[in-house]
Each structure stands twice: as structure tokens, then as C-alpha cells.
Amino acid sequence: MDTTEMTGAAMVIKALADQGVDVVFGYPGGAVLPIYDELFKQNRIRHILVRHEQGAVHAAEGYARSTGKPGVVLVTSGPGATNAVTGLTDALMDSIPIVCLTGQVPTHLIGNDAFQECDTTGITRPCTKHNYLVKDVNRLARTLHEAFYVATTGRPGPVVVDIPKDVQFGSGTYAAPEGKQKHKTYQPQVKPDRERIDAAVDMLLSAKRPIVYAGGGVVNAGPAASQLLTEFVRMTNFPCTLTLMGLGAFPAREPQYLGMLGMHGTYEANWAMHDCDVMLCIGARFDDRITGKLDAFAPESRKIHIDIDPSSINKNVAVDLPIVGDCGYALEDLIKVMRARHKKPDEEALADWWRRIDEWRAKKCLSFETNDAVIKPQQAIRRLYEMTRDRGDDVYITTEVGQHQMWAAQHFGFQKPNRWMTSGGLGTMGYGLPAAVGVQLGHPDALVVDIAGEASILMNIQELSTAVQYRLPVKVFILNNKYMGMVRQWQELLHGGRYSESYSEALPDFVKLAEAYGLKGLRATKPDELDGLIEEMLAHDGPVMCDVAVDPTENCFPMIPSGAAHNDMLLAPVAEGEEAIGAEGKMLV
């Protein structure tokens, strides 16, 4: 074991370097100044100064989600730590590996209501995978290495390490990580039980109406898991649907792809889920936005659930065959066993199933009307997708939260994992801009676009300064309907059109605001201005903010009303005989 005497603050920097960290998102304050002093003395790790601690965690999430590496956050005690709580909760719900280092008052002042003191471990216990308060400098290095292990193994998540200031100043023995990190009590099961894989293959081969329902766990399992999912679906010709967090795990252009499922999922995906007889759920958790009314969810199906987190299985929906393990290992085993059987699914039954699915597809549920007077939000996203499609893998999309988020999920086709960063479980307005900063730092030469709403973007608008300071060419693409759009939609459809506090009054001039921050500002108000705006945005080599004025009355369909069954959907009232654009960008009549 490599051991060296050093201060606690120096241990932090050394541990980060030994864990392969190359960027830290943070904001300095009194309780972490010893660590910032050590950062100043080295060039190995880059520090990115955010403008708010919530932004630091979201930036680390974007970095982690797009690179597959853990995101690292450094904030001070008290308000620094509490400002990070929203981001930590977001990371917990979406299974994002984050290590958040927080400063703390000296150990002898803990519990005395000292300046900028709070019970960080108590506050963050419900919103982290695990947390630590380190009171002994000689335990600091081991704790830091363990934090990275816990954050990245099993179901990923955020881990907090709270470090008192006297521990940072104190001297102790640093121990380097020893090979592959182990933990005596936390050893997640990654390889699935072979007998259960055999049983799953039996169920899948006997299916008449199968469906593959995949989620963010496939993305978290790495690019190989998505490749295996694609191989499995092609091999079986089973229909495949993805959750919001799973977009990109299976290519959107594949014929077996039914689109996203859930509250704003496609008609064909939700109906196929409802009518299936065997459901293979892999890396998803049957959350309420997917299931709708629980007692009406896929009532005639037998369900196989593969997840690395045992606590997620049978939590919301009782399943017939639970399989604990990593999605990649499970898919690899499913493919091997199915091939070894030399038996194919029932092709005649599968052909009948696809005919039924094609009838649902014929609804063209993502259709929308267009005209020459006003930009439709779906139209803006479709054009953004079509005009960036030739860039291949180097396009990364983040979003804020609201209607624009759902339209982006519906109309932007993702071919690979890790290209879609959004706040799924917590639904955090203000996520997209700082997440875009983190993605851009992980992929300096890529195109990174934050698809935003005019209300959500204001939540963390200060992170424009971060983008400008570090010359990050992020593009902010605002769909401006002058409303908190999803709130307005619910008020229209479910609350009798009583628009209580959902109108965004006193909005800034986003072009002037962009220029005030040092960005390029662009605006489009009519459909014939849209392509030119996108072209100019893409041509500019620095950060850009686009204000796209869209139809304020447009609603996001399909929509499952709250409390309804998952096949009880409201569809867009596209007028008969009028032209509309479908999900594939084709003109419909």
C-alpha cells in the first residue's frame, strides 16, 4: 500500500487524481478554502466555477451522464451544502454517479450553531445513496475512495463526503486505492442467476405478444449494454419501447422502435404495453408516469424485471420473474441462451402482433398542424433535429423541464446512449443549462444544445456566466410560449381553463439578456425565420441563446391524464383534411 504524510486538503486533491477525476464543479467558501488552496497549487484537475451550487451538481450530472464517469462537486458548508440538495435529489432519482465534497465547520464547533453550519449529513441522508462525516484525517483517504466506489457501483447515485475544516488542515497518512475497490458490506450482484435467465428465455420464446421495455439502467450499464439491447431486439424482432431516461439505448430509426412510453409516450407504445402477454422490463422501475393506474397496467401480461437494484423489483408492480443483475450481463446471457436453444419466437403470432401495432401506429399520434403565421414547438424541434442529424454522434441534447422537454423526447431521434440529458424522476426546472455546461466540458468539440422553456431557463440563468468564462459553445434553444406551458396545459384540460399564476409576465428580452452576458442572441417569430436562426446558431463558434416564439396555445399530446390507465390517452385534435407533420417529418393529409 502506497502511504504518504500530507494534509487533509492535499489528500482530497490526491484522491481525486488517483480516481481519475479531471474536472470538478464548485463554488468556494470559508469551510473549503484549504482545499481550494491545494487546487491552486496543481494543474492536474480543472476546477469550473459555477454561479450557484445547484448548478454545480447539475453540471456534474450532465458531465457524468454524457461521459459515463462520475461527476465531482465541491461546495462550502451551510448554504453551500443546502443549495446542492436539489441537484443531489435529482441525481438520486435518475441514478447519476456524483461525489459531492462539502466543507464543514471545525469538529469542536459541530452542533454549536456556528457560522455557516448545518447538519449536512442529516439533511442529505434522504437524498443521497450514502453520506459520510469525516472527523479523523487518517480516515479521509479511505472514505474518499469508498465514496467513488459506492457512487459508481450497483445502481449509481450521489454520495456526500462532509469534511470539517480542521480535518482539512490536519496532517495524516494518505493511502492510495488498492486495485479494484472492494467493500466488506456493499457488493452489488452484477451477474444474474443463470436459472432465471433460462426461465426468462422460456417465457420470451412462448410469447405471442411480447414487448421490450427498457430504461435508464441500460444507459448506465455502458455503451456495450445498448449495443446488446439492439442486438437482442433485432434478433427477436420484438417491439421495443424506452422510458424518458432510456432514450438512445435503442436507436430511434430502427423499425422495432415504438417510441417513448408513458404519460406523453406514443399511442402505439402505451397500447402495446397494455396488450402484451410477456413484458421484458430491463433497467426501468415501473414508475407512476409509465404505469398510470396500477390495477389497469398490462393486466394480461407476465412480467420479467431485470434490475441491478433489488429494492426496485416488486416495489411498484408485482412481477412474475425477478432477475437481479447488471443490464449488460443480463442481455449478454439472454442472447447466448436464446441462440443456444436454436429456436425462434412464434413468427406467425409475432406477425399478427406487428399488424396490430401497425394499426396503432397509423394513428400518427405525434402529428401536429402547421401554418405560415406561427411556429409550432414540435416544428422547431423537428427542424433542429433534421438540421443536426448529419453531425452523427457529436450532438448532445439537454433540456429543462416542461412541455419542451416532452416535445424534445418525442421529436428528436436519438441513435445512441448518453446523448440525452434530462431531469426525469425529480423533474427539476433549471437542470438543462448547467447540465449543458457539464456535457460541453466532457465533449469540448461536440454540439451541445439545451432545449429550454422561457420559464425553466430563468431558474439557473446565471450559469450563462460559466459558459462565457470558460468559452463553452453551448447553444440554448428556448421555446418561448410565454407560459409555464405544462402547468397551463393541465389547467386547461383538468382545471376548467383557470390559468392560475401560469402566465410568464415580465419576461426579459432574451436577445438583450444574452448580449449582456456576452453571448450571441438570436430570435425567430415566424416559421420562415426558423431555419435561418438554426443555421446561424450552428455556425457560431461560441455560446448562443435563441429565443423562438412558439404557439402559446399548443398542448403536448399524447397525454395520459393523472390517475387514468396507461392506455387511456388524450390525442392531438388534428383537423381532418388539413396538413400536419408526423413523427418522421412527413407531411400528412
Coordinates of C-alpha atoms in Angstrom, one line a residue:
M1 CA 0.0 0.0 0.0
D2 CA 1.3 3.4 -1.0
T3 CA 1.2 5.7 2.0
T4 CA 2.3 9.4 2.4
E5 CA 2.0 12.1 5.0
M6 CA 0.0 15.1 3.9
T7 CA -2.7 17.5 5.0
G8 CA -6.4 16.5 4.7
A9 CA -6.8 19.2 2.0
A10 CA -4.0 17.7 0.0
M11 CA -5.5 14.2 0.5
V12 CA -8.6 15.4 -1.2
I13 CA -6.8 16.5 -4.4
K14 CA -4.6 13.4 -4.4
A15 CA -7.6 11.1 -4.0
L16 CA -9.4 12.9 -6.9
A17 CA -6.4 12.5 -9.1
D18 CA -6.0 8.8 -8.1
Q19 CA -9.7 8.3 -9.0
G20 CA -9.1 9.7 -12.5
V21 CA -11.0 12.9 -11.9
D22 CA -10.2 15.6 -14.4
V23 CA -12.8 18.2 -13.7
V24 CA -14.5 19.5 -10.5
F25 CA -17.6 21.8 -10.4
G26 CA -17.7 24.0 -7.4
Y27 CA -18.0 27.3 -5.6
P28 CA -15.5 28.4 -2.9
G29 CA -16.4 29.4 0.7
G30 CA -14.7 29.6 4.1
A31 CA -15.1 26.0 5.1
V32 CA -13.4 24.7 1.9
L33 CA -10.6 27.2 1.4
P34 CA -7.9 24.8 2.4
I35 CA -9.0 22.5 -0.5
Y36 CA -9.2 25.5 -2.9
D37 CA -5.6 26.4 -1.8
E38 CA -4.5 22.9 -2.8
L39 CA -6.3 23.2 -6.1
F40 CA -4.4 26.4 -6.8
K41 CA -1.1 24.6 -6.4
Q42 CA -1.7 22.0 -9.1
N43 CA -2.7 21.7 -12.8
R44 CA -3.9 18.1 -12.9
I45 CA -7.5 18.8 -12.0
R46 CA -9.5 21.5 -13.6
H47 CA -12.0 23.5 -11.5
I48 CA -15.1 25.0 -13.1
L49 CA -16.5 27.9 -11.1
V50 CA -20.3 27.8 -11.3
R51 CA -22.6 30.6 -10.1
H52 CA -24.8 28.6 -7.8
E53 CA -24.3 25.3 -6.0
Q54 CA -27.4 23.7 -7.6
G55 CA -25.8 24.5 -10.9
A56 CA -22.6 22.7 -9.8
V57 CA -24.5 19.4 -9.2
H58 CA -26.5 19.7 -12.4
A59 CA -23.3 20.4 -14.4
A60 CA -21.7 17.3 -12.7
E61 CA -24.8 15.3 -13.7
G62 CA -24.5 16.4 -17.3
Y63 CA -20.8 15.5 -17.3
A64 CA -21.4 12.1 -15.7
R65 CA -24.4 11.2 -17.8
S66 CA -22.7 12.0 -21.1
T67 CA -19.2 10.6 -20.3
G68 CA -20.0 7.6 -18.1
K69 CA -17.6 8.9 -15.5
P70 CA -18.6 10.2 -12.0
G71 CA -19.2 13.9 -11.6
V72 CA -17.5 15.7 -8.8
V73 CA -18.8 18.7 -6.8
L74 CA -17.0 20.9 -4.3
V75 CA -19.1 23.3 -2.1
T76 CA -18.7 25.0 1.2
S77 CA -20.7 24.4 4.4
G78 CA -24.1 25.7 5.4
P79 CA -25.8 27.4 2.4
G80 CA -23.3 25.9 0.0
A81 CA -24.4 22.4 1.0
T82 CA -28.1 23.2 1.2
N83 CA -28.1 24.8 -2.2
A84 CA -26.8 21.5 -3.6
V85 CA -29.7 19.4 -2.2
T86 CA -31.9 19.8 -5.2
G87 CA -29.2 18.6 -7.5
L88 CA -28.4 15.7 -5.2
T89 CA -32.0 14.6 -5.1
D90 CA -32.2 14.9 -8.9
A91 CA -29.1 12.6 -9.2
L92 CA -30.5 10.1 -6.7
M93 CA -33.8 9.7 -8.6
D94 CA -32.1 9.5 -12.0
S95 CA -29.3 7.2 -10.8
I96 CA -26.4 9.6 -11.7
P97 CA -23.0 8.9 -10.1
I98 CA -21.9 12.1 -8.2
V99 CA -19.4 12.6 -5.4
C100 CA -20.1 15.8 -3.6
L101 CA -17.5 17.2 -1.2
T102 CA -18.8 19.6 1.3
G103 CA -16.9 21.7 3.8
Q104 CA -18.0 21.7 7.4
V105 CA -17.2 23.8 10.5
P106 CA -14.3 22.5 12.7
T107 CA -15.3 19.4 14.6
H108 CA -15.3 21.2 18.0
L109 CA -18.0 23.6 16.7
I110 CA -20.3 20.9 15.2
G111 CA -23.7 21.2 17.0
N112 CA -23.0 24.7 18.3
D113 CA -24.9 26.7 15.6
A114 CA -21.6 28.0 14.3
F115 CA -21.4 30.4 11.4
Q116 CA -22.5 28.6 8.2
E117 CA -23.0 25.4 10.0
C118 CA -25.8 22.9 9.1
D119 CA -26.3 19.2 9.7
T120 CA -25.2 18.3 6.2
T121 CA -25.3 14.5 6.7
G122 CA -28.7 14.7 8.3
I123 CA -30.1 16.9 5.6
T124 CA -28.7 14.9 2.7
R125 CA -29.4 11.4 4.1
P126 CA -32.7 11.1 2.3
C127 CA -31.4 12.4 -1.0
T128 CA -28.1 10.5 -1.4
K129 CA -27.1 6.9 -1.9
H130 CA -24.8 7.3 1.1
N131 CA -23.0 10.1 3.0
Y132 CA -20.1 10.5 5.4
L133 CA -18.9 12.9 8.0
V134 CA -15.1 12.5 8.4
K135 CA -13.8 13.5 11.8
D136 CA -10.4 11.8 11.6
V137 CA -7.9 12.9 8.9
N138 CA -6.4 9.4 8.8
R139 CA -9.8 8.0 7.7
L140 CA -10.2 10.7 5.0
A141 CA -8.4 9.0 2.1
R142 CA -10.2 5.7 2.6
T143 CA -13.5 7.4 2.8
L144 CA -13.0 9.3 -0.4
H145 CA -12.0 6.1 -2.3
E146 CA -15.1 4.4 -0.8
A147 CA -17.3 7.3 -1.9
F148 CA -16.3 6.8 -5.5
Y149 CA -16.9 3.0 -5.2
V150 CA -20.4 3.5 -3.7
A151 CA -21.4 6.2 -6.2
T152 CA -20.4 4.2 -9.3
T153 CA -21.2 0.5 -8.5
G154 CA -24.6 -1.2 -8.4
R155 CA -27.3 1.4 -9.1
P156 CA -25.3 4.6 -9.4
G157 CA -26.1 7.6 -7.3
P158 CA -24.9 10.7 -5.4
V159 CA -22.6 10.4 -2.3
V160 CA -21.7 13.2 0.0
V161 CA -18.4 13.5 2.0
D162 CA -18.6 16.2 4.7
I163 CA -15.1 17.4 5.7
P164 CA -14.6 19.7 8.7
K165 CA -12.1 22.5 8.3
D166 CA -9.8 21.2 11.0
V167 CA -9.6 17.8 9.2
Q168 CA -8.6 19.7 6.0
F169 CA -5.8 21.5 7.9
G170 CA -4.7 18.4 9.9
S171 CA -1.9 16.1 8.8
G172 CA -2.3 12.3 8.4
T173 CA -1.4 9.3 6.3
Y174 CA -2.7 9.1 2.7
A175 CA -3.4 5.6 1.3
A176 CA -3.8 5.2 -2.4
P177 CA -6.6 3.0 -3.7
E178 CA -5.7 -0.7 -3.9
G179 CA -6.6 -2.0 -7.4
K180 CA -10.2 -2.7 -7.8
Q181 CA -12.0 -1.2 -4.9
K182 CA -14.0 -3.5 -2.6
H183 CA -16.3 -3.0 0.3
K184 CA -17.0 -5.5 3.0
T185 CA -20.7 -4.9 3.2
Y186 CA -21.7 -3.3 -0.1
Q187 CA -21.1 -5.8 -3.0
P188 CA -23.9 -5.4 -5.6
Q189 CA -24.8 -8.5 -7.6
V190 CA -23.8 -7.8 -11.2
K191 CA -24.1 -11.3 -12.8
P192 CA -27.7 -12.6 -13.0
D193 CA -28.7 -16.1 -11.9
R194 CA -28.4 -18.5 -14.8
E195 CA -31.6 -20.4 -13.9
R196 CA -33.6 -17.2 -14.0
I197 CA -32.1 -16.3 -17.4
D198 CA -33.2 -19.8 -18.6
A199 CA -36.7 -19.2 -17.3
A200 CA -36.8 -15.7 -19.0
V201 CA -35.9 -17.3 -22.3
D202 CA -38.7 -19.8 -21.8
M203 CA -41.2 -17.1 -21.3
L204 CA -39.9 -15.0 -24.2
L205 CA -40.0 -17.9 -26.7
S206 CA -43.5 -18.7 -25.7
A207 CA -44.8 -15.2 -26.1
K208 CA -47.4 -14.3 -28.6
R209 CA -47.4 -10.6 -27.9
P210 CA -44.0 -9.7 -26.4
I211 CA -42.6 -6.2 -25.7
V212 CA -39.2 -5.0 -24.5
Y213 CA -39.5 -2.1 -22.1
A214 CA -36.0 -0.6 -21.4
G215 CA -34.9 2.3 -19.2
G216 CA -32.0 4.4 -18.0
G217 CA -30.4 1.4 -16.4
V218 CA -29.4 0.2 -19.8
V219 CA -27.7 3.6 -20.5
N220 CA -26.0 3.4 -17.1
A221 CA -24.6 0.0 -17.8
G222 CA -22.4 1.5 -20.6
P223 CA -22.5 1.6 -24.4
A224 CA -22.0 -2.2 -24.7
A225 CA -25.3 -2.8 -22.9
S226 CA -27.1 -0.6 -25.5
Q227 CA -25.4 -2.5 -28.3
L228 CA -26.6 -5.8 -26.7
L229 CA -30.1 -4.4 -26.4
T230 CA -30.1 -3.5 -30.1
E231 CA -28.7 -7.0 -31.0
F232 CA -31.4 -8.7 -28.9
V233 CA -34.3 -6.7 -30.4
R234 CA -33.1 -7.2 -33.9
M235 CA -32.6 -11.0 -33.3
T236 CA -36.0 -11.5 -31.9
N237 CA -37.9 -8.8 -33.9
F238 CA -39.7 -7.9 -30.7
P239 CA -41.2 -4.4 -30.4
C240 CA -39.1 -2.1 -28.1
T241 CA -40.1 1.0 -26.2
L242 CA -38.0 3.2 -24.0
T243 CA -38.6 5.4 -20.9
L244 CA -37.7 9.1 -20.8
M245 CA -34.4 8.2 -19.2
G246 CA -33.7 5.4 -21.6
L247 CA -33.8 7.4 -24.9
G248 CA -30.9 6.4 -27.1
A249 CA -30.5 3.0 -25.5
F250 CA -32.1 1.6 -28.7
P251 CA -31.8 3.5 -32.0
A252 CA -34.9 5.6 -32.8
R253 CA -34.7 4.8 -36.5
E254 CA -34.9 1.0 -36.0
P255 CA -38.2 -0.4 -37.3
Q256 CA -38.9 -2.2 -34.0
Y257 CA -38.8 1.1 -32.0
L258 CA -42.3 2.2 -30.9
G259 CA -41.2 5.5 -29.4
M260 CA -41.2 6.6 -25.8
L261 CA -43.9 5.2 -23.5
G262 CA -45.6 6.8 -20.5
M263 CA -47.6 10.0 -19.8
H264 CA -46.5 11.6 -23.0
G265 CA -45.5 8.5 -24.8
T266 CA -46.8 7.3 -28.1
Y267 CA -50.2 5.7 -28.7
E268 CA -48.5 2.5 -30.1
A269 CA -46.1 2.1 -27.2
N270 CA -48.7 2.5 -24.5
W271 CA -51.2 0.2 -26.2
A272 CA -48.5 -2.4 -26.9
M273 CA -47.6 -2.3 -23.2
H274 CA -51.2 -2.7 -22.2
D275 CA -52.0 -5.6 -24.6
C276 CA -48.7 -7.5 -24.4
D277 CA -48.6 -11.1 -23.0
V278 CA -44.9 -11.1 -22.0
M279 CA -43.1 -8.0 -20.9
L280 CA -39.3 -7.8 -20.6
C281 CA -38.5 -4.8 -18.4
I282 CA -34.8 -4.1 -18.3
G283 CA -33.2 -1.2 -16.4
A284 CA -36.5 0.5 -15.7
R285 CA -38.5 0.8 -12.5
F286 CA -42.3 0.9 -13.3
D287 CA -42.6 4.5 -12.1
D288 CA -46.0 6.2 -12.0
R289 CA -45.5 8.1 -15.2
I290 CA -45.3 4.8 -17.0
T291 CA -47.9 2.7 -15.3
G292 CA -50.7 5.1 -14.8
K293 CA -53.5 3.5 -12.8
L294 CA -51.7 0.4 -11.3
D295 CA -54.6 -2.0 -11.3
A296 CA -55.1 -1.4 -15.1
F297 CA -51.4 -1.7 -16.0
A298 CA -50.7 -4.5 -18.6
P299 CA -53.4 -6.7 -17.0
E300 CA -52.8 -9.8 -19.1
S301 CA -49.0 -9.9 -19.2
R302 CA -46.4 -11.9 -17.5
K303 CA -43.6 -9.6 -16.4
I304 CA -39.8 -10.2 -16.3
H305 CA -37.9 -7.5 -14.5
I306 CA -34.1 -7.1 -14.7
D307 CA -32.5 -4.6 -12.5
I308 CA -29.3 -4.2 -10.5
D309 CA -31.2 -2.7 -7.6
P310 CA -33.1 -5.4 -5.7
S311 CA -35.2 -2.8 -3.9
S312 CA -36.7 -1.6 -7.3
I313 CA -38.1 -5.1 -8.0
N314 CA -41.7 -5.6 -6.9
K315 CA -41.7 -2.1 -5.5
N316 CA -44.4 -0.7 -7.7
V317 CA -45.6 -3.6 -9.8
A318 CA -45.5 -7.3 -8.9
V319 CA -43.6 -9.2 -11.5
D320 CA -43.5 -12.9 -12.4
L321 CA -39.8 -13.3 -12.8
P322 CA -37.3 -11.0 -11.0
I323 CA -33.7 -11.0 -12.1
V324 CA -31.1 -9.1 -10.2
G325 CA -28.0 -8.1 -12.1
D326 CA -26.3 -5.6 -14.4
C327 CA -28.3 -5.0 -17.7
G328 CA -25.2 -5.7 -19.8
Y329 CA -24.5 -9.1 -18.3
A330 CA -28.2 -10.0 -18.4
L331 CA -28.6 -9.1 -22.1
E332 CA -25.4 -11.0 -22.9
D333 CA -26.7 -14.1 -21.2
L334 CA -30.2 -13.8 -22.8
I335 CA -28.7 -13.6 -26.2
K336 CA -26.3 -16.6 -25.6
V337 CA -29.1 -18.8 -24.1
M338 CA -31.6 -17.9 -26.8
R339 CA -29.1 -18.7 -29.6
A340 CA -28.1 -21.9 -27.9
R341 CA -31.7 -23.1 -28.0
H342 CA -31.8 -22.9 -31.8
K343 CA -35.4 -21.9 -31.5
K344 CA -37.2 -18.7 -32.7
P345 CA -40.2 -16.9 -31.2
D346 CA -43.6 -17.8 -32.7
E347 CA -43.2 -16.0 -36.1
E348 CA -46.9 -16.2 -37.1
A349 CA -48.1 -14.8 -33.7
L350 CA -45.4 -12.1 -33.9
A351 CA -46.5 -11.1 -37.4
D352 CA -50.1 -10.8 -36.1
W353 CA -48.8 -8.7 -33.2
W354 CA -46.9 -6.4 -35.6
R355 CA -50.1 -6.0 -37.7
R356 CA -51.9 -4.8 -34.6
I357 CA -49.1 -2.4 -33.7
D358 CA -49.1 -1.0 -37.2
E359 CA -52.8 -0.2 -36.7
W360 CA -51.9 1.8 -33.6
R361 CA -49.0 3.5 -35.5
A362 CA -51.5 4.5 -38.2
K363 CA -53.0 6.9 -35.6
K364 CA -49.9 9.1 -36.2
C365 CA -50.2 10.3 -32.6
L366 CA -47.3 12.8 -32.9
S367 CA -49.0 14.7 -35.8
F368 CA -49.4 18.4 -35.5
E369 CA -50.8 21.2 -37.6
T370 CA -48.6 23.8 -39.2
N371 CA -49.3 27.2 -40.7
D372 CA -47.4 30.2 -42.0
A373 CA -48.2 32.5 -39.1
V374 CA -46.8 30.9 -36.0
I375 CA -44.0 28.5 -35.2
K376 CA -45.2 25.2 -33.6
P377 CA -42.9 24.0 -30.9
Q378 CA -42.8 20.5 -32.4
Q379 CA -41.9 22.0 -35.7
A380 CA -39.0 23.9 -34.1
I381 CA -37.6 20.7 -32.5
R382 CA -38.1 18.7 -35.7
R383 CA -36.1 21.2 -37.7
L384 CA -33.4 21.3 -35.1
Y385 CA -33.2 17.5 -35.3
E386 CA -33.2 17.4 -39.1
M387 CA -30.6 20.2 -39.4
T388 CA -28.2 18.5 -36.9
R389 CA -28.8 14.8 -37.9
D390 CA -25.8 14.8 -40.3
R391 CA -23.5 15.6 -37.4
G392 CA -23.9 12.0 -36.3
D393 CA -22.7 11.1 -32.8
D394 CA -21.5 14.6 -31.9
V395 CA -24.9 16.0 -30.9
Y396 CA -25.8 16.1 -27.2
I397 CA -29.2 17.4 -26.0
T398 CA -30.1 18.6 -22.6
T399 CA -33.4 20.0 -21.5
E400 CA -35.1 22.0 -18.8
V401 CA -38.5 20.6 -17.6
G402 CA -41.9 21.1 -19.1
Q403 CA -43.7 20.8 -22.4
H404 CA -40.5 21.5 -24.4
Q405 CA -38.9 18.5 -22.6
M406 CA -41.6 16.1 -23.7
W407 CA -41.6 17.5 -27.3
A408 CA -37.9 17.0 -27.4
A409 CA -38.3 13.4 -26.2
Q410 CA -41.0 12.8 -28.8
H411 CA -39.5 14.5 -31.9
F412 CA -35.7 14.3 -31.5
G413 CA -34.5 10.9 -32.6
F414 CA -31.6 9.6 -30.5
Q415 CA -29.5 6.9 -32.1
K416 CA -27.0 6.3 -29.3
P417 CA -27.0 6.4 -25.5
N418 CA -25.5 9.2 -23.4
R419 CA -26.7 11.9 -25.9
W420 CA -29.8 12.8 -24.0
M421 CA -29.6 14.5 -20.6
T422 CA -32.8 15.4 -18.8
S423 CA -34.3 15.5 -15.3
G424 CA -36.6 12.5 -15.2
G425 CA -37.6 11.5 -11.7
L426 CA -37.5 14.8 -9.9
G427 CA -38.5 17.0 -12.9
T428 CA -36.1 19.9 -12.0
M429 CA -36.7 23.2 -13.7
G430 CA -33.3 24.8 -14.2
Y431 CA -31.5 21.5 -14.9
G432 CA -30.7 21.9 -18.6
L433 CA -28.3 24.9 -18.8
P434 CA -25.9 23.8 -16.1
A435 CA -26.1 20.2 -17.4
A436 CA -25.2 21.5 -20.9
V437 CA -22.1 23.2 -19.3
G438 CA -21.1 19.8 -17.9
V439 CA -21.7 18.0 -21.1
Q440 CA -19.7 20.5 -23.1
L441 CA -16.7 20.1 -20.7
G442 CA -16.9 16.4 -21.2
H443 CA -17.1 16.8 -25.0
P444 CA -15.3 20.0 -26.0
D445 CA -15.7 19.6 -29.7
A446 CA -19.4 18.4 -29.8
L447 CA -22.6 20.3 -30.4
V448 CA -24.4 20.7 -27.1
V449 CA -27.9 22.2 -27.2
D450 CA -30.1 23.0 -24.2
I451 CA -33.7 22.8 -25.4
A452 CA -35.4 25.1 -22.9
G453 CA -38.7 26.8 -21.9
E454 CA -38.7 30.5 -21.2
A455 CA -39.8 29.8 -17.6
S456 CA -37.4 27.0 -16.8
I457 CA -34.3 28.7 -18.3
L458 CA -34.7 31.5 -15.7
M459 CA -34.2 29.1 -12.8
N460 CA -30.5 28.8 -13.4
I461 CA -29.9 31.6 -15.9
Q462 CA -26.8 32.7 -14.0
E463 CA -24.8 29.7 -15.5
L464 CA -24.6 31.6 -18.7
S465 CA -21.6 33.3 -17.0
T466 CA -20.0 30.0 -16.5
A467 CA -20.4 29.2 -20.2
V468 CA -18.9 32.5 -21.2
Q469 CA -16.0 32.4 -18.7
Y470 CA -14.8 29.0 -19.9
R471 CA -15.6 29.7 -23.6
L472 CA -18.0 26.8 -23.8
P473 CA -20.0 27.0 -27.1
V474 CA -23.3 25.7 -25.6
K475 CA -26.4 26.6 -27.5
V476 CA -29.6 27.5 -25.6
F477 CA -32.7 26.9 -27.8
I478 CA -35.7 28.5 -26.0
L479 CA -39.3 27.6 -27.0
N480 CA -40.9 30.7 -25.7
N481 CA -44.7 30.4 -25.3
K482 CA -44.9 33.0 -22.5
Y483 CA -46.5 30.4 -20.2
M484 CA -45.3 27.7 -17.8
G485 CA -46.5 25.5 -20.6
M486 CA -47.2 22.2 -18.8
V487 CA -48.9 23.9 -15.9
R488 CA -51.1 25.9 -18.4
Q489 CA -51.9 22.6 -20.2
W490 CA -53.0 20.9 -17.1
Q491 CA -55.1 23.9 -16.0
E492 CA -56.7 23.9 -19.5
L493 CA -57.5 20.2 -19.6
L494 CA -58.1 19.3 -16.0
H495 CA -58.9 22.6 -14.1
G496 CA -61.5 24.2 -16.3
G497 CA -59.2 26.7 -18.0
R498 CA -58.4 28.5 -14.8
Y499 CA -54.9 29.7 -15.5
S500 CA -53.8 30.4 -12.0
E501 CA -50.3 32.0 -12.0
S502 CA -49.1 30.2 -15.1
Y503 CA -48.6 33.2 -17.4
S504 CA -45.0 34.3 -17.5
E505 CA -45.3 38.1 -17.1
A506 CA -42.4 40.5 -17.2
L507 CA -40.1 38.2 -19.2
P508 CA -36.7 39.6 -20.1
D509 CA -35.7 40.3 -23.7
F510 CA -33.7 37.1 -24.1
V511 CA -31.6 38.5 -27.0
K512 CA -30.5 41.5 -24.9
L513 CA -30.0 39.3 -21.9
A514 CA -27.7 37.1 -23.9
E515 CA -25.8 40.1 -25.1
A516 CA -25.5 41.3 -21.5
Y517 CA -23.9 38.0 -20.6
G518 CA -21.6 38.1 -23.6
L519 CA -23.4 35.5 -25.7
K520 CA -24.8 35.8 -29.2
G521 CA -28.6 36.4 -29.1
L522 CA -31.0 35.3 -31.9
R523 CA -34.7 35.4 -32.3
A524 CA -37.3 33.9 -34.6
T525 CA -41.0 34.8 -34.5
K526 CA -42.3 33.2 -37.8
P527 CA -41.9 29.8 -39.4
D528 CA -39.9 31.2 -42.4
E529 CA -37.3 32.5 -39.9
L530 CA -36.7 29.2 -38.2
D531 CA -34.2 27.6 -40.5
G532 CA -32.1 30.7 -40.7
L533 CA -32.0 31.0 -37.0
I534 CA -30.8 27.4 -36.6
E535 CA -28.2 27.8 -39.3
E536 CA -26.8 30.9 -37.7
M537 CA -26.8 29.2 -34.2
L538 CA -24.9 26.3 -35.6
A539 CA -22.4 28.4 -37.5
H540 CA -21.4 30.5 -34.4
D541 CA -18.4 29.1 -32.6
G542 CA -19.3 30.5 -29.2
P543 CA -22.3 30.2 -26.9
V544 CA -25.7 31.3 -28.3
M545 CA -29.1 31.9 -26.9
C546 CA -32.1 31.6 -29.3
D547 CA -35.5 32.9 -28.5
V548 CA -38.0 31.0 -30.6
A549 CA -41.5 32.4 -30.2
V550 CA -43.9 29.5 -30.5
D551 CA -47.7 29.0 -30.4
P552 CA -48.8 29.7 -26.8
T553 CA -51.9 27.5 -27.1
E554 CA -50.2 24.3 -28.3
N555 CA -50.6 21.3 -26.0
C556 CA -48.3 18.3 -25.7
F557 CA -50.1 15.1 -26.9
P558 CA -50.5 12.2 -26.4
M559 CA -51.2 12.7 -22.7
I560 CA -52.4 10.2 -20.0
P561 CA -54.4 12.2 -17.5
S562 CA -53.4 11.9 -13.9
G563 CA -55.0 8.8 -12.3
A564 CA -56.0 7.3 -15.7
A565 CA -55.0 3.9 -17.1
H566 CA -51.8 3.9 -19.2
N567 CA -53.8 3.2 -22.4
D568 CA -56.3 6.0 -21.7
M569 CA -54.7 8.7 -23.7
L570 CA -55.8 12.1 -25.0
L571 CA -54.6 12.6 -28.6
A572 CA -54.0 15.8 -30.5
P573 CA -57.1 17.1 -32.3
V574 CA -55.5 17.4 -35.7
A575 CA -58.2 18.7 -38.1
E576 CA -59.3 16.4 -40.8
G577 CA -58.2 17.4 -44.3
E578 CA -55.5 19.9 -43.0
E579 CA -51.8 19.3 -43.5
A580 CA -49.8 18.2 -40.5
I581 CA -46.3 16.9 -39.8
G582 CA -45.9 13.4 -38.4
A583 CA -43.1 12.0 -36.1
E584 CA -40.9 11.1 -39.1
G585 CA -41.2 14.6 -40.6
K586 CA -43.6 13.5 -43.4
M587 CA -46.5 15.6 -44.5
L588 CA -49.8 14.0 -43.5
V589 CA -53.2 14.7 -45.0

